[in-house]
Amino acid sequence: MKIAPDATVTELDLPEADKRAVIWELLGSPDTVDQGIYQGIYHRRAVLHVHGNGRQLGLPQNLAAWALASAWRGTALYLLAGPVAITGRTMAGELTGLDGDLVRHARVVAQTVRETLTEWRRRPPVSNEAAISELLAYATRDISAST
């Protein structure tokens, strides 16, 4: 699945061959996708594929992917930028489809991020730290409720 910076979630139909190449093209980063270092860091059954230079290039923050990854990890992580693809993985490290419970996590967290951003337009958070804490609390609640 793909989570865009605007918190929209789309399913990915990856071919059996060249999955990584398709993901790299999808993220707009055929030469620089960080993937291997994220295996198991956020969730043992998921791989996050992140544009390797997204933050340096000024790509928009991806709060939905950040909230999801942070909730899976149990702590606020550094912000992610640009589109993020999430796949499942086998014990051998092969990419697979994402398990149903993890798909539900991504969808519900993205929906909550969209709703929270809409609310923040009417009632902005008092600080960046408060915003981060609020989003992480919502994402953690969403994951606990959808498991």
Tab-separated table of C-alpha atoms in Angstrom:
chain	number	residue	atom	x	y	z
A	1	MET	CA	0.000	0.000	0.000
A	2	LYS	CA	1.034	3.603	-0.466
A	3	ILE	CA	0.478	6.474	1.955
A	4	ALA	CA	0.710	9.898	0.322
A	5	PRO	CA	1.678	13.072	2.199
A	6	ASP	CA	-1.996	14.150	2.106
A	7	ALA	CA	-2.817	10.977	4.124
A	8	THR	CA	-4.556	9.170	1.275
A	9	VAL	CA	-4.009	5.431	1.207
A	10	THR	CA	-3.972	3.410	-2.000
A	11	GLU	CA	-3.513	-0.282	-2.574
A	12	LEU	CA	-0.530	-1.376	-4.618
A	13	ASP	CA	-0.685	-4.175	-7.141
A	14	LEU	CA	2.963	-5.159	-7.366
A	15	PRO	CA	4.170	-7.628	-9.991
A	16	GLU	CA	5.924	-10.777	-8.809
A	17	ALA	CA	9.120	-9.710	-10.561
A	18	ASP	CA	10.881	-6.408	-9.862
A	19	LYS	CA	8.738	-5.372	-6.878
A	20	ARG	CA	11.475	-3.145	-5.528
A	21	ALA	CA	11.986	-1.402	-8.871
A	22	VAL	CA	8.259	-0.654	-9.115
A	23	ILE	CA	8.243	0.717	-5.558
A	24	TRP	CA	11.284	2.900	-6.265
A	25	GLU	CA	9.607	4.370	-9.347
A	26	LEU	CA	6.372	4.871	-7.408
A	27	LEU	CA	8.197	6.875	-4.756
A	28	GLY	CA	9.949	8.955	-7.413
A	29	SER	CA	13.322	7.796	-6.241
A	30	PRO	CA	14.708	5.087	-8.507
A	31	ASP	CA	18.223	5.521	-7.153
A	32	THR	CA	17.619	6.342	-3.490
A	33	VAL	CA	14.963	4.464	-1.571
A	34	ASP	CA	15.705	3.639	2.033
A	35	GLN	CA	14.213	0.267	2.698
A	36	GLY	CA	16.601	-2.223	4.194
A	37	ILE	CA	17.360	-0.222	7.307
A	38	TYR	CA	13.668	-0.051	8.158
A	39	GLN	CA	13.022	-3.788	8.157
A	40	GLY	CA	11.863	-4.776	11.580
A	41	ILE	CA	12.479	-1.348	13.046
A	42	TYR	CA	8.873	-0.210	12.840
A	43	HIS	CA	7.004	-3.510	12.688
A	44	ARG	CA	8.364	-7.025	12.360
A	45	ARG	CA	5.896	-7.925	9.589
A	46	ALA	CA	6.176	-4.727	7.558
A	47	VAL	CA	8.734	-2.892	5.466
A	48	LEU	CA	8.499	0.857	5.000
A	49	HIS	CA	9.940	2.104	1.722
A	50	VAL	CA	10.850	5.778	2.082
A	51	HIS	CA	12.345	8.242	-0.393
A	52	GLY	CA	16.000	8.353	0.596
A	53	ASN	CA	16.386	12.097	-0.001
A	54	GLY	CA	12.822	13.232	0.628
A	55	ARG	CA	13.587	15.508	3.536
A	56	GLN	CA	16.623	17.071	1.846
A	57	LEU	CA	14.603	17.681	-1.318
A	58	GLY	CA	11.850	19.394	0.654
A	59	LEU	CA	9.153	16.817	-0.075
A	60	PRO	CA	6.050	17.376	2.065
A	61	GLN	CA	5.915	15.696	5.453
A	62	ASN	CA	3.999	12.448	5.584
A	63	LEU	CA	2.272	12.688	8.955
A	64	ALA	CA	0.099	9.609	8.397
A	65	ALA	CA	3.061	7.340	7.651
A	66	TRP	CA	4.989	8.934	10.528
A	67	ALA	CA	2.104	8.409	12.983
A	68	LEU	CA	1.670	4.795	11.875
A	69	ALA	CA	5.381	3.959	12.103
A	70	SER	CA	5.706	5.760	15.440
A	71	ALA	CA	2.701	3.944	16.912
A	72	TRP	CA	4.033	0.591	15.692
A	73	ARG	CA	7.391	1.395	17.280
A	74	GLY	CA	5.891	2.855	20.455
A	75	THR	CA	7.785	6.151	20.336
A	76	ALA	CA	7.831	9.358	18.296
A	77	LEU	CA	10.268	8.898	15.411
A	78	TYR	CA	11.796	11.424	13.043
A	79	LEU	CA	9.389	12.806	10.467
A	80	LEU	CA	9.031	11.092	7.110
A	81	ALA	CA	8.785	13.022	3.843
A	82	GLY	CA	7.153	12.200	0.539
A	83	PRO	CA	5.086	9.142	-0.323
A	84	VAL	CA	5.748	5.970	1.653
A	85	ALA	CA	5.095	2.441	0.441
A	86	ILE	CA	4.462	-0.317	2.955
A	87	THR	CA	4.762	-3.997	2.145
A	88	GLY	CA	4.814	-7.181	4.109
A	89	ARG	CA	7.869	-9.375	4.305
A	90	THR	CA	8.669	-13.015	4.721
A	91	MET	CA	11.148	-14.340	7.270
A	92	ALA	CA	13.595	-14.664	4.353
A	93	GLY	CA	13.233	-10.943	3.607
A	94	GLU	CA	11.117	-11.251	0.463
A	95	LEU	CA	8.465	-8.589	-0.089
A	96	THR	CA	4.854	-9.729	0.221
A	97	GLY	CA	1.428	-8.216	0.549
A	98	LEU	CA	0.642	-6.504	3.811
A	99	ASP	CA	-1.346	-8.545	6.350
A	100	GLY	CA	-4.973	-7.506	6.858
A	101	ASP	CA	-4.525	-6.176	10.382
A	102	LEU	CA	-1.653	-3.943	9.252
A	103	VAL	CA	-3.747	-2.679	6.326
A	104	ARG	CA	-6.486	-1.770	8.839
A	105	HIS	CA	-3.924	0.027	10.991
A	106	ALA	CA	-2.737	2.102	8.031
A	107	ARG	CA	-6.246	2.993	6.908
A	108	VAL	CA	-7.565	3.998	10.335
A	109	VAL	CA	-4.451	6.003	11.260
A	110	ALA	CA	-4.527	7.841	7.914
A	111	GLN	CA	-8.217	8.670	8.446
A	112	THR	CA	-7.478	9.971	11.940
A	113	VAL	CA	-4.609	12.119	10.628
A	114	ARG	CA	-6.888	13.630	7.966
A	115	GLU	CA	-9.562	14.396	10.587
A	116	THR	CA	-7.009	15.816	13.024
A	117	LEU	CA	-5.479	18.101	10.386
A	118	THR	CA	-8.965	19.380	9.555
A	119	GLU	CA	-9.605	20.050	13.247
A	120	TRP	CA	-6.248	21.800	13.596
A	121	ARG	CA	-7.307	24.308	10.946
A	122	ARG	CA	-10.053	25.395	13.380
A	123	ARG	CA	-8.102	24.800	16.601
A	124	PRO	CA	-4.334	24.784	16.039
A	125	PRO	CA	-2.193	22.902	18.555
A	126	VAL	CA	-0.336	25.082	21.034
A	127	SER	CA	3.075	23.813	19.919
A	128	ASN	CA	4.794	21.329	17.623
A	129	GLU	CA	5.443	19.111	20.633
A	130	ALA	CA	1.737	19.132	21.509
A	131	ALA	CA	0.853	18.260	17.906
A	132	ILE	CA	3.292	15.347	17.866
A	133	SER	CA	1.994	14.041	21.192
A	134	GLU	CA	-1.615	14.347	20.056
A	135	LEU	CA	-1.082	12.518	16.759
A	136	LEU	CA	0.936	9.767	18.390
A	137	ALA	CA	-1.721	9.256	21.070
A	138	TYR	CA	-4.460	9.010	18.431
A	139	ALA	CA	-2.445	6.589	16.287
A	140	THR	CA	-1.632	4.387	19.272
A	141	ARG	CA	-5.316	4.333	20.240
A	142	ASP	CA	-6.329	3.492	16.652
A	143	ILE	CA	-3.907	0.587	16.417
A	144	SER	CA	-4.985	-0.818	19.766
A	145	ALA	CA	-8.644	-0.565	18.782
A	146	SER	CA	-8.205	-2.144	15.323
A	147	THR	CA	-6.136	-5.134	16.390
